[in-house]
């Protein structure tokens, strides 16, 4: 019989609260502990998850708790590395929020620490669990679209996210926060990990005007072209400067053109519901609550980590996928800084 897994959540902000609520409502999983430097945030996340967890301000104390088998690391992007190394030392399995880390050395150190501790490491690239992207993958794998020709993928946030929602946006960027999702989805779609296709060159152009003028020292947007060995060309648009009046806090559009078919995804204004007194298009897909339980695909990826642990199986996404995306975001930054394309090595094997 599968055992019950004791879960800890490190970082109890917007997304850590979703991890806590998801574990608290997942059969076979016990939410044991939550850690946040800010005790009010830990308490609020605990209350949202039913008040069943023990709250810590120091995550090292959470990691010393023998009832915790595994942790979600849901700290600001630049802080994943230290917590992941501490979790590996404590022998805890870990689900790390995207991006795995914000430098290649840190990403490699996390993978090495997990391997030597013999713990499971998953990176939460949850768009693989998004129903429209899942259906796109099935259609592509079934040959419905033919050989991929062009992908145009836009994932943007309103300026509220870097200026108000995140206190740490200047220590990250829209490339780490949003492009990392797009890069993983594209690499997964075309099976880049198996060598079925390979990104060969990245050219990014970034601008830093609006956000720095508002005191947030991070780029406004990246426009990126990625060329693949097969001839596929991917265009990514990742901006953190949509107007606050935009009908939803994020905008996601993905258009995939194959030799024999096309696939169009609109993940933001999906039209399932429309309200005219507050956020016009509320979330019906990512993390909606249905009968008190988080029901969207963002919780499906978190539940997948727990069910893989319970079954003793490898999760579908691991540290190597996180390293590949980290290397691609670094190439975007390098390209934007030097104003020229960057030639890529093998993302998984170098
Ligand atoms: N998968 C997704 O779509 C998605 C969505 C949002 C955020 N994220 C990721 O989740 C992570 C957290 O993002 P967020 O939006 O929840 O940020 P947040 O700012 O809302 O929460 C971060 C929390 O970490 C706490 N913290 C900071 N340093 C700490 C420390 N040393 N010890 C303990 N707690 C500490 C802060 O007090 C805060 O409560 C980021 O990596 C982000 O990229 C992923």
Tab-separated table of C-alpha atoms and ligand atoms in Angstrom:
chain	number	residue	atom	x	y	z
A	1	UNK	CA	0.000	0.000	0.000
A	2	UNK	CA	1.263	3.481	-0.805
A	3	UNK	CA	2.338	5.409	2.251
A	4	UNK	CA	1.300	8.860	3.432
A	5	UNK	CA	3.881	11.544	2.616
A	6	UNK	CA	4.622	14.348	5.098
A	7	UNK	CA	5.038	17.635	3.229
A	8	UNK	CA	6.692	20.903	4.182
A	9	UNK	CA	6.341	24.169	2.287
A	10	UNK	CA	9.247	26.653	2.358
A	11	UNK	CA	8.087	30.147	1.397
A	12	UNK	CA	4.487	31.051	2.132
A	13	UNK	CA	3.797	33.817	-0.368
A	14	UNK	CA	1.321	33.748	-3.242
A	15	UNK	CA	2.527	30.469	-4.703
A	16	UNK	CA	3.609	28.763	-1.476
A	17	UNK	CA	0.044	29.196	-0.256
A	18	UNK	CA	-1.183	27.250	-3.300
A	19	UNK	CA	1.320	24.456	-2.586
A	20	UNK	CA	0.104	24.290	1.037
A	21	UNK	CA	-3.577	24.274	0.024
A	22	UNK	CA	-2.914	21.622	-2.604
A	23	UNK	CA	-1.107	19.282	-0.210
A	24	UNK	CA	-3.796	19.824	2.429
A	25	UNK	CA	-6.425	18.595	-0.036
A	26	UNK	CA	-4.512	15.701	-1.629
A	27	UNK	CA	-5.242	12.143	-0.496
A	28	UNK	CA	-2.183	10.289	0.817
A	29	UNK	CA	-0.430	13.529	1.684
A	30	UNK	CA	-0.190	15.285	5.032
A	31	UNK	CA	0.707	18.967	5.178
A	32	UNK	CA	3.080	18.938	8.147
A	33	UNK	CA	4.844	22.285	8.201
A	34	UNK	CA	5.163	25.712	6.593
A	35	UNK	CA	8.174	28.033	6.903
A	36	UNK	CA	8.400	31.723	6.108
A	37	UNK	CA	10.641	34.470	7.464
A	38	UNK	CA	7.449	36.446	7.994
A	39	UNK	CA	5.360	34.641	10.638
A	40	UNK	CA	2.191	36.434	9.497
A	41	UNK	CA	2.608	34.991	5.988
A	42	UNK	CA	3.199	31.478	7.327
A	43	UNK	CA	0.123	31.820	9.551
A	44	UNK	CA	-2.016	33.116	6.674
A	45	UNK	CA	-0.954	30.254	4.395
A	46	UNK	CA	-1.630	27.793	7.184
A	47	UNK	CA	-5.099	29.254	7.753
A	48	UNK	CA	-5.836	29.006	4.016
A	49	UNK	CA	-4.781	25.343	4.122
A	50	UNK	CA	-7.027	24.485	7.068
A	51	UNK	CA	-4.702	25.317	9.981
A	52	UNK	CA	-3.201	21.819	10.209
A	53	UNK	CA	0.503	22.635	9.786
A	54	UNK	CA	3.232	23.651	12.203
A	55	UNK	CA	4.680	27.071	11.332
A	56	UNK	CA	8.371	27.948	11.400
A	57	UNK	CA	10.246	31.173	10.641
A	58	UNK	CA	13.530	29.343	9.972
A	59	UNK	CA	13.322	26.719	7.226
A	60	UNK	CA	16.267	24.856	8.742
A	61	UNK	CA	13.989	24.029	11.688
A	62	UNK	CA	11.349	22.720	9.252
A	63	UNK	CA	14.032	20.587	7.582
A	64	UNK	CA	14.983	19.124	10.978
A	65	UNK	CA	11.388	17.943	11.518
A	66	UNK	CA	11.388	14.135	11.036
A	67	UNK	CA	7.696	14.196	10.067
A	68	UNK	CA	8.642	16.091	6.882
A	69	UNK	CA	9.499	13.647	4.064
A	70	UNK	CA	9.535	16.163	1.228
A	71	UNK	CA	9.406	19.916	0.681
A	72	UNK	CA	8.187	22.434	-1.832
A	73	UNK	CA	10.713	25.261	-2.216
A	74	UNK	CA	8.652	28.311	-3.102
A	75	UNK	CA	11.090	31.093	-2.237
A	76	UNK	CA	12.068	34.056	-4.457
A	77	UNK	CA	13.927	32.820	-7.567
A	78	UNK	CA	17.439	33.715	-6.370
A	79	UNK	CA	16.982	31.873	-3.043
A	80	UNK	CA	16.143	28.392	-4.390
A	81	UNK	CA	19.770	27.237	-4.325
A	82	UNK	CA	20.559	27.612	-0.607
A	83	UNK	CA	17.276	26.036	0.481
A	84	UNK	CA	17.664	23.156	-2.000
A	85	UNK	CA	21.145	22.331	-0.732
A	86	UNK	CA	19.900	22.411	2.865
A	87	UNK	CA	16.924	20.182	1.943
A	88	UNK	CA	19.230	17.661	0.229
A	89	UNK	CA	21.529	17.629	3.283
A	90	UNK	CA	18.466	16.918	5.436
A	91	UNK	CA	17.481	14.027	3.131
A	92	UNK	CA	14.202	15.609	1.961
A	93	UNK	CA	12.763	15.090	-1.513
A	94	UNK	CA	12.012	18.398	-3.189
A	95	UNK	CA	9.711	20.119	-5.629
A	96	UNK	CA	11.382	23.398	-6.604
A	97	UNK	CA	9.443	26.214	-8.211
A	98	UNK	CA	10.616	27.422	-11.592
A	99	UNK	CA	13.273	28.535	-12.374
A	100	UNK	CA	15.430	25.822	-10.810
A	101	UNK	CA	18.128	28.442	-10.132
A	102	UNK	CA	19.345	31.710	-11.618
A	103	UNK	CA	22.881	30.585	-12.486
A	104	UNK	CA	24.204	27.480	-14.188
A	105	UNK	CA	26.607	26.745	-11.298
A	106	UNK	CA	23.723	26.850	-8.804
A	107	UNK	CA	21.496	24.648	-10.975
A	108	UNK	CA	24.281	22.084	-11.316
A	109	UNK	CA	24.982	22.212	-7.552
A	110	UNK	CA	21.304	21.493	-6.782
A	111	UNK	CA	21.241	18.502	-9.139
A	112	UNK	CA	24.499	17.141	-7.680
A	113	UNK	CA	23.254	17.601	-4.093
A	114	UNK	CA	19.981	15.780	-4.828
A	115	UNK	CA	21.809	12.946	-6.598
A	116	UNK	CA	24.350	12.426	-3.829
A	117	UNK	CA	21.632	12.561	-1.143
A	118	UNK	CA	19.475	10.120	-3.148
A	119	UNK	CA	16.432	12.401	-3.001
A	120	UNK	CA	13.876	13.066	-5.730
A	121	UNK	CA	14.066	16.479	-7.406
A	122	UNK	CA	11.259	17.908	-9.523
A	123	UNK	CA	11.000	21.405	-11.027
A	124	UNK	CA	7.485	22.816	-11.181
A	125	UNK	CA	7.121	23.482	-14.908
A	126	UNK	CA	3.389	23.119	-14.585
A	127	UNK	CA	2.347	24.109	-18.108
A	128	UNK	CA	2.950	20.463	-19.020
A	129	UNK	CA	-0.182	19.795	-16.941
A	130	UNK	CA	-2.195	22.595	-18.559
A	131	UNK	CA	-5.057	20.932	-20.480
A	132	UNK	CA	-4.575	22.893	-23.748
A	133	UNK	CA	-0.789	22.315	-23.767
A	134	UNK	CA	-1.289	18.664	-22.874
A	135	UNK	CA	-3.700	18.334	-25.804
A	136	UNK	CA	-1.205	20.141	-28.066
A	137	UNK	CA	1.501	17.649	-27.080
A	138	UNK	CA	-0.800	14.692	-27.809
A	139	UNK	CA	-1.757	16.169	-31.184
A	140	UNK	CA	1.867	16.803	-32.121
A	141	UNK	CA	3.032	13.364	-30.961
A	142	UNK	CA	0.202	11.766	-32.958
A	143	UNK	CA	1.551	13.479	-36.094
A	144	UNK	CA	-1.499	15.708	-36.474
A	145	UNK	CA	0.545	18.873	-37.015
A	146	UNK	CA	3.398	17.414	-39.055
A	147	UNK	CA	6.900	18.840	-38.681
A	148	UNK	CA	7.001	22.005	-36.574
A	149	UNK	CA	7.684	25.159	-38.610
A	150	UNK	CA	7.053	28.202	-36.397
A	151	UNK	CA	5.910	28.819	-32.834
A	152	UNK	CA	4.802	32.214	-31.603
A	153	UNK	CA	4.452	32.189	-27.829
A	154	UNK	CA	3.487	35.176	-25.715
A	155	UNK	CA	3.412	35.116	-21.911
A	156	UNK	CA	3.122	38.532	-20.318
A	157	UNK	CA	2.098	39.994	-16.941
A	158	UNK	CA	0.655	43.348	-16.042
A	159	UNK	CA	3.048	45.832	-14.439
A	160	UNK	CA	1.318	45.083	-11.119
A	161	UNK	CA	3.371	41.859	-10.849
A	162	UNK	CA	6.915	43.345	-10.805
A	163	UNK	CA	5.959	46.622	-9.077
A	164	UNK	CA	3.472	45.474	-6.400
A	165	UNK	CA	2.989	41.710	-6.179
A	166	UNK	CA	6.649	40.642	-6.003
A	167	UNK	CA	8.976	42.417	-3.575
A	168	UNK	CA	11.983	40.736	-5.195
A	169	UNK	CA	11.385	41.372	-8.928
A	170	UNK	CA	14.660	43.345	-9.257
A	171	UNK	CA	16.556	40.231	-8.113
A	172	UNK	CA	14.891	38.278	-10.934
A	173	UNK	CA	13.501	39.205	-14.352
A	174	UNK	CA	10.635	38.476	-16.666
A	175	UNK	CA	12.986	36.023	-18.411
A	176	UNK	CA	13.364	33.955	-15.230
A	177	UNK	CA	9.794	34.407	-14.085
A	178	UNK	CA	7.865	33.914	-17.359
A	179	UNK	CA	10.196	32.888	-20.210
A	180	UNK	CA	11.294	29.869	-18.134
A	181	UNK	CA	7.738	28.499	-18.478
A	182	UNK	CA	7.715	29.059	-22.264
A	183	UNK	CA	11.161	27.527	-22.758
A	184	UNK	CA	10.265	24.375	-20.879
A	185	UNK	CA	7.003	23.972	-22.803
A	186	UNK	CA	8.750	24.338	-26.173
A	187	UNK	CA	11.632	21.984	-25.255
A	188	UNK	CA	9.102	19.434	-23.985
A	189	UNK	CA	6.858	19.771	-27.047
A	190	UNK	CA	9.651	19.025	-29.498
A	191	UNK	CA	11.329	16.367	-27.315
A	192	UNK	CA	14.598	18.309	-27.189
A	193	UNK	CA	15.795	16.244	-24.218
A	194	UNK	CA	15.889	13.091	-26.312
A	195	UNK	CA	17.716	14.898	-29.109
A	196	UNK	CA	14.686	14.750	-31.447
A	197	UNK	CA	15.307	18.462	-32.074
A	198	UNK	CA	17.917	20.840	-30.692
A	199	UNK	CA	17.890	24.601	-30.102
A	200	UNK	CA	20.998	25.951	-31.837
A	201	UNK	CA	20.886	29.745	-31.558
A	202	UNK	CA	19.166	32.355	-29.399
A	203	UNK	CA	18.763	36.036	-30.162
A	204	UNK	CA	17.097	38.240	-27.527
A	205	UNK	CA	16.409	41.950	-27.501
A	206	UNK	CA	15.444	43.503	-24.168
A	207	UNK	CA	14.450	47.034	-23.128
A	208	UNK	CA	14.664	48.560	-19.650
A	209	UNK	CA	12.694	51.808	-19.531
A	210	UNK	CA	9.336	51.706	-17.721
A	211	UNK	CA	10.269	49.446	-14.790
A	212	UNK	CA	13.577	51.192	-13.976
A	213	UNK	CA	11.735	54.552	-14.121
A	214	UNK	CA	9.423	53.162	-11.404
A	215	UNK	CA	12.355	52.067	-9.237
A	216	UNK	CA	12.413	48.392	-10.295
A	217	UNK	CA	15.800	47.656	-11.876
A	218	UNK	CA	14.853	44.826	-14.234
A	219	UNK	CA	14.058	44.652	-17.980
A	220	UNK	CA	10.572	45.565	-19.217
A	221	UNK	CA	10.501	42.802	-21.813
A	222	UNK	CA	12.441	40.315	-23.917
A	223	UNK	CA	11.716	39.571	-27.560
A	224	UNK	CA	13.454	36.315	-28.401
A	225	UNK	CA	14.050	34.203	-31.498
A	226	UNK	CA	15.247	30.622	-31.010
A	227	UNK	CA	16.400	28.590	-33.999
A	228	UNK	CA	16.308	24.791	-33.895
A	229	UNK	CA	18.348	22.224	-35.819
A	230	UNK	CA	15.203	21.010	-37.629
A	231	UNK	CA	14.532	24.489	-39.037
A	232	UNK	CA	11.851	25.303	-36.465
A	233	UNK	CA	11.882	28.972	-35.430
A	234	UNK	CA	10.345	29.983	-32.091
A	235	UNK	CA	9.411	33.548	-31.240
A	236	UNK	CA	8.898	34.340	-27.550
A	237	UNK	CA	7.446	37.540	-26.163
A	238	UNK	CA	7.796	38.024	-22.402
A	239	UNK	CA	6.826	41.377	-20.921
A	240	UNK	CA	6.257	42.590	-17.385
A	241	UNK	CA	4.648	45.871	-18.450
A	242	UNK	CA	1.067	45.211	-19.588
A	243	UNK	CA	-1.143	48.010	-18.263
A	244	UNK	CA	-2.796	47.349	-14.910
A	245	UNK	CA	-6.164	47.853	-16.627
A	246	UNK	CA	-5.604	44.735	-18.758
A	247	UNK	CA	-8.559	42.365	-18.351
A	248	UNK	CA	-6.484	39.694	-16.609
A	249	UNK	CA	-3.159	39.809	-14.739
A	250	UNK	CA	-1.444	37.646	-17.348
A	251	UNK	CA	-1.757	37.065	-21.054
A	252	UNK	CA	-0.838	33.724	-22.617
A	253	UNK	CA	-1.057	32.968	-26.307
A	254	UNK	CA	0.685	30.204	-28.158
A	255	UNK	CA	0.401	29.591	-31.885
A	256	UNK	CA	2.056	26.493	-33.278
A	257	UNK	CA	2.350	26.055	-37.020
A	258	UNK	CA	3.236	22.618	-38.338
A	259	UNK	CA	3.577	21.380	-41.912
A	260	UNK	CA	0.052	19.916	-41.901
A	261	UNK	CA	-1.791	21.640	-39.096
A	262	UNK	CA	-1.846	24.527	-36.661
A	263	UNK	CA	-2.743	24.777	-33.001
A	264	UNK	CA	-3.843	27.949	-31.231
A	265	UNK	CA	-3.953	28.338	-27.462
A	266	UNK	CA	-5.330	31.339	-25.622
A	267	UNK	CA	-4.792	30.656	-21.941
A	268	UNK	CA	-5.664	34.079	-20.603
A	269	UNK	CA	-8.937	35.228	-22.125
A	270	UNK	CA	-10.321	31.740	-22.461
A	271	UNK	CA	-13.854	33.000	-22.105
A	272	UNK	CA	-15.073	30.392	-19.607
A	273	UNK	CA	-16.354	33.234	-17.453
A	274	UNK	CA	-16.446	37.011	-17.636
A	275	UNK	CA	-17.209	39.347	-14.726
A	276	UNK	CA	-17.767	43.064	-15.066
A	277	UNK	CA	-17.413	44.176	-11.432
A	278	UNK	CA	-13.804	43.071	-10.788
A	279	UNK	CA	-11.065	41.157	-12.696
A	280	UNK	CA	-12.854	40.780	-15.987
A	281	UNK	CA	-11.672	37.277	-16.835
A	282	UNK	CA	-11.115	35.348	-13.581
A	283	UNK	CA	-8.950	32.256	-13.455
A	284	UNK	CA	-10.820	29.155	-14.556
A	285	UNK	CA	-7.778	27.118	-15.551
A	286	UNK	CA	-4.588	27.646	-13.519
A	287	UNK	CA	-5.624	27.617	-9.859
A	288	UNK	CA	-9.386	28.048	-9.438
A	289	UNK	CA	-11.017	26.810	-6.227
A	290	UNK	CA	-13.860	24.318	-6.633
A	291	UNK	CA	-15.729	23.284	-3.461
A	292	UNK	CA	-12.836	24.620	-1.358
A	293	UNK	CA	-10.209	22.582	-3.189
A	294	UNK	CA	-7.573	23.986	-5.593
A	295	UNK	CA	-8.653	22.473	-8.904
A	296	UNK	CA	-6.439	23.821	-11.699
A	297	UNK	CA	-3.423	22.440	-13.510
A	298	UNK	CA	-1.060	24.324	-11.161
A	299	UNK	CA	-2.208	21.942	-8.445
A	300	UNK	CA	-2.004	18.946	-10.791
A	301	UNK	CA	1.782	19.371	-11.113
A	302	UNK	CA	2.143	19.665	-7.315
A	303	UNK	CA	-0.032	16.568	-6.818
A	304	UNK	CA	2.032	14.748	-9.442
A	305	UNK	CA	5.158	15.268	-7.280
A	306	UNK	CA	3.366	13.791	-4.250
A	307	UNK	CA	1.929	10.836	-6.154
A	308	UNK	CA	5.309	10.061	-7.785
A	309	UNK	CA	6.902	9.983	-4.326
A	310	UNK	CA	4.168	7.742	-2.956
A	311	UNK	CA	4.491	5.323	-5.872
A	312	UNK	CA	8.317	5.387	-5.792
A	313	UNK	CA	8.385	6.659	-9.394
A	314	UNK	CA	10.436	9.405	-11.032
A	315	UNK	CA	8.503	12.632	-11.598
A	316	UNK	CA	7.966	13.696	-15.203
A	317	UNK	CA	10.173	16.797	-14.808
A	318	UNK	CA	13.554	16.716	-13.085
A	319	UNK	CA	16.608	18.833	-12.374
A	320	UNK	CA	18.096	18.280	-15.849
A	321	UNK	CA	15.033	19.971	-17.382
A	322	UNK	CA	15.541	22.821	-14.924
A	323	UNK	CA	19.214	23.117	-15.895
A	324	UNK	CA	18.361	23.222	-19.625
A	325	UNK	CA	15.932	26.100	-19.070
A	326	UNK	CA	18.421	27.906	-16.817
A	327	UNK	CA	21.050	27.692	-19.562
A	328	UNK	CA	18.585	29.035	-22.144
A	329	UNK	CA	17.563	32.002	-19.979
A	330	UNK	CA	21.258	32.799	-19.410
A	331	UNK	CA	21.768	32.688	-23.196
A	332	UNK	CA	18.836	35.111	-23.616
A	333	UNK	CA	20.445	37.493	-21.110
A	334	UNK	CA	23.842	37.185	-22.804
A	335	UNK	CA	22.332	37.787	-26.257
A	336	UNK	CA	20.380	40.838	-25.064
A	337	UNK	CA	23.515	42.255	-23.405
A	338	UNK	CA	25.773	41.797	-26.447
A	339	UNK	CA	23.190	42.619	-29.108
A	340	UNK	CA	23.919	39.476	-31.109
A	341	UNK	CA	22.762	35.864	-31.320
A	342	UNK	CA	24.318	33.293	-28.974
A	343	UNK	CA	25.213	29.844	-30.297
A	344	UNK	CA	24.035	27.094	-27.959
A	345	UNK	CA	25.777	23.915	-26.884
A	346	UNK	CA	23.863	20.744	-26.081
A	347	UNK	CA	21.604	21.834	-23.215
A	348	UNK	CA	21.458	18.428	-21.551
A	349	UNK	CA	24.739	16.784	-22.387
A	350	UNK	CA	27.526	19.413	-22.195
B	1	LIG	N1	4.558	28.087	-11.312
B	1	LIG	C1	4.088	29.353	-11.377
B	1	LIG	O1	3.321	29.706	-12.259
B	1	LIG	C2	4.510	30.327	-10.350
B	1	LIG	C3	3.682	31.407	-10.022
B	1	LIG	C4	4.131	32.304	-9.071
B	1	LIG	C5	5.393	32.141	-8.506
B	1	LIG	N2	6.171	31.096	-8.867
B	1	LIG	C6	7.508	30.909	-8.279
B	1	LIG	O2	7.349	30.622	-6.905
B	1	LIG	C7	8.387	31.250	-6.154
B	1	LIG	C8	7.754	32.177	-5.117
B	1	LIG	O3	6.983	33.177	-5.778
B	1	LIG	P1	5.797	33.954	-5.034
B	1	LIG	O4	5.047	34.669	-6.109
B	1	LIG	O5	5.057	33.042	-4.132
B	1	LIG	O6	6.653	35.013	-4.181
B	1	LIG	P2	6.212	35.727	-2.821
B	1	LIG	O7	7.071	36.941	-2.698
B	1	LIG	O8	4.730	35.910	-2.794
B	1	LIG	O9	6.610	34.671	-1.691
B	1	LIG	C9	7.937	34.392	-1.302
B	1	LIG	C10	7.928	34.137	0.203
B	1	LIG	O10	9.224	33.704	0.606
B	1	LIG	C11	9.473	34.258	1.897
B	1	LIG	N3	10.907	34.237	2.152
B	1	LIG	C12	11.866	34.999	1.574
B	1	LIG	N4	13.081	34.644	2.037
B	1	LIG	C13	12.880	33.630	2.913
B	1	LIG	C14	13.742	32.823	3.704
B	1	LIG	N5	15.078	32.981	3.676
B	1	LIG	N6	13.203	31.877	4.517
B	1	LIG	C15	11.849	31.692	4.539
B	1	LIG	N7	10.983	32.435	3.802
B	1	LIG	C16	11.488	33.382	3.007
B	1	LIG	C17	8.864	35.647	1.825
B	1	LIG	O11	8.599	36.174	3.141
B	1	LIG	C18	7.585	35.375	1.022
B	1	LIG	O12	6.473	35.117	1.864
B	1	LIG	C19	9.274	31.957	-7.176
B	1	LIG	O13	10.350	31.132	-7.529
B	1	LIG	C20	8.361	32.164	-8.364
B	1	LIG	O14	9.059	32.253	-9.602
B	1	LIG	C21	5.752	30.179	-9.760
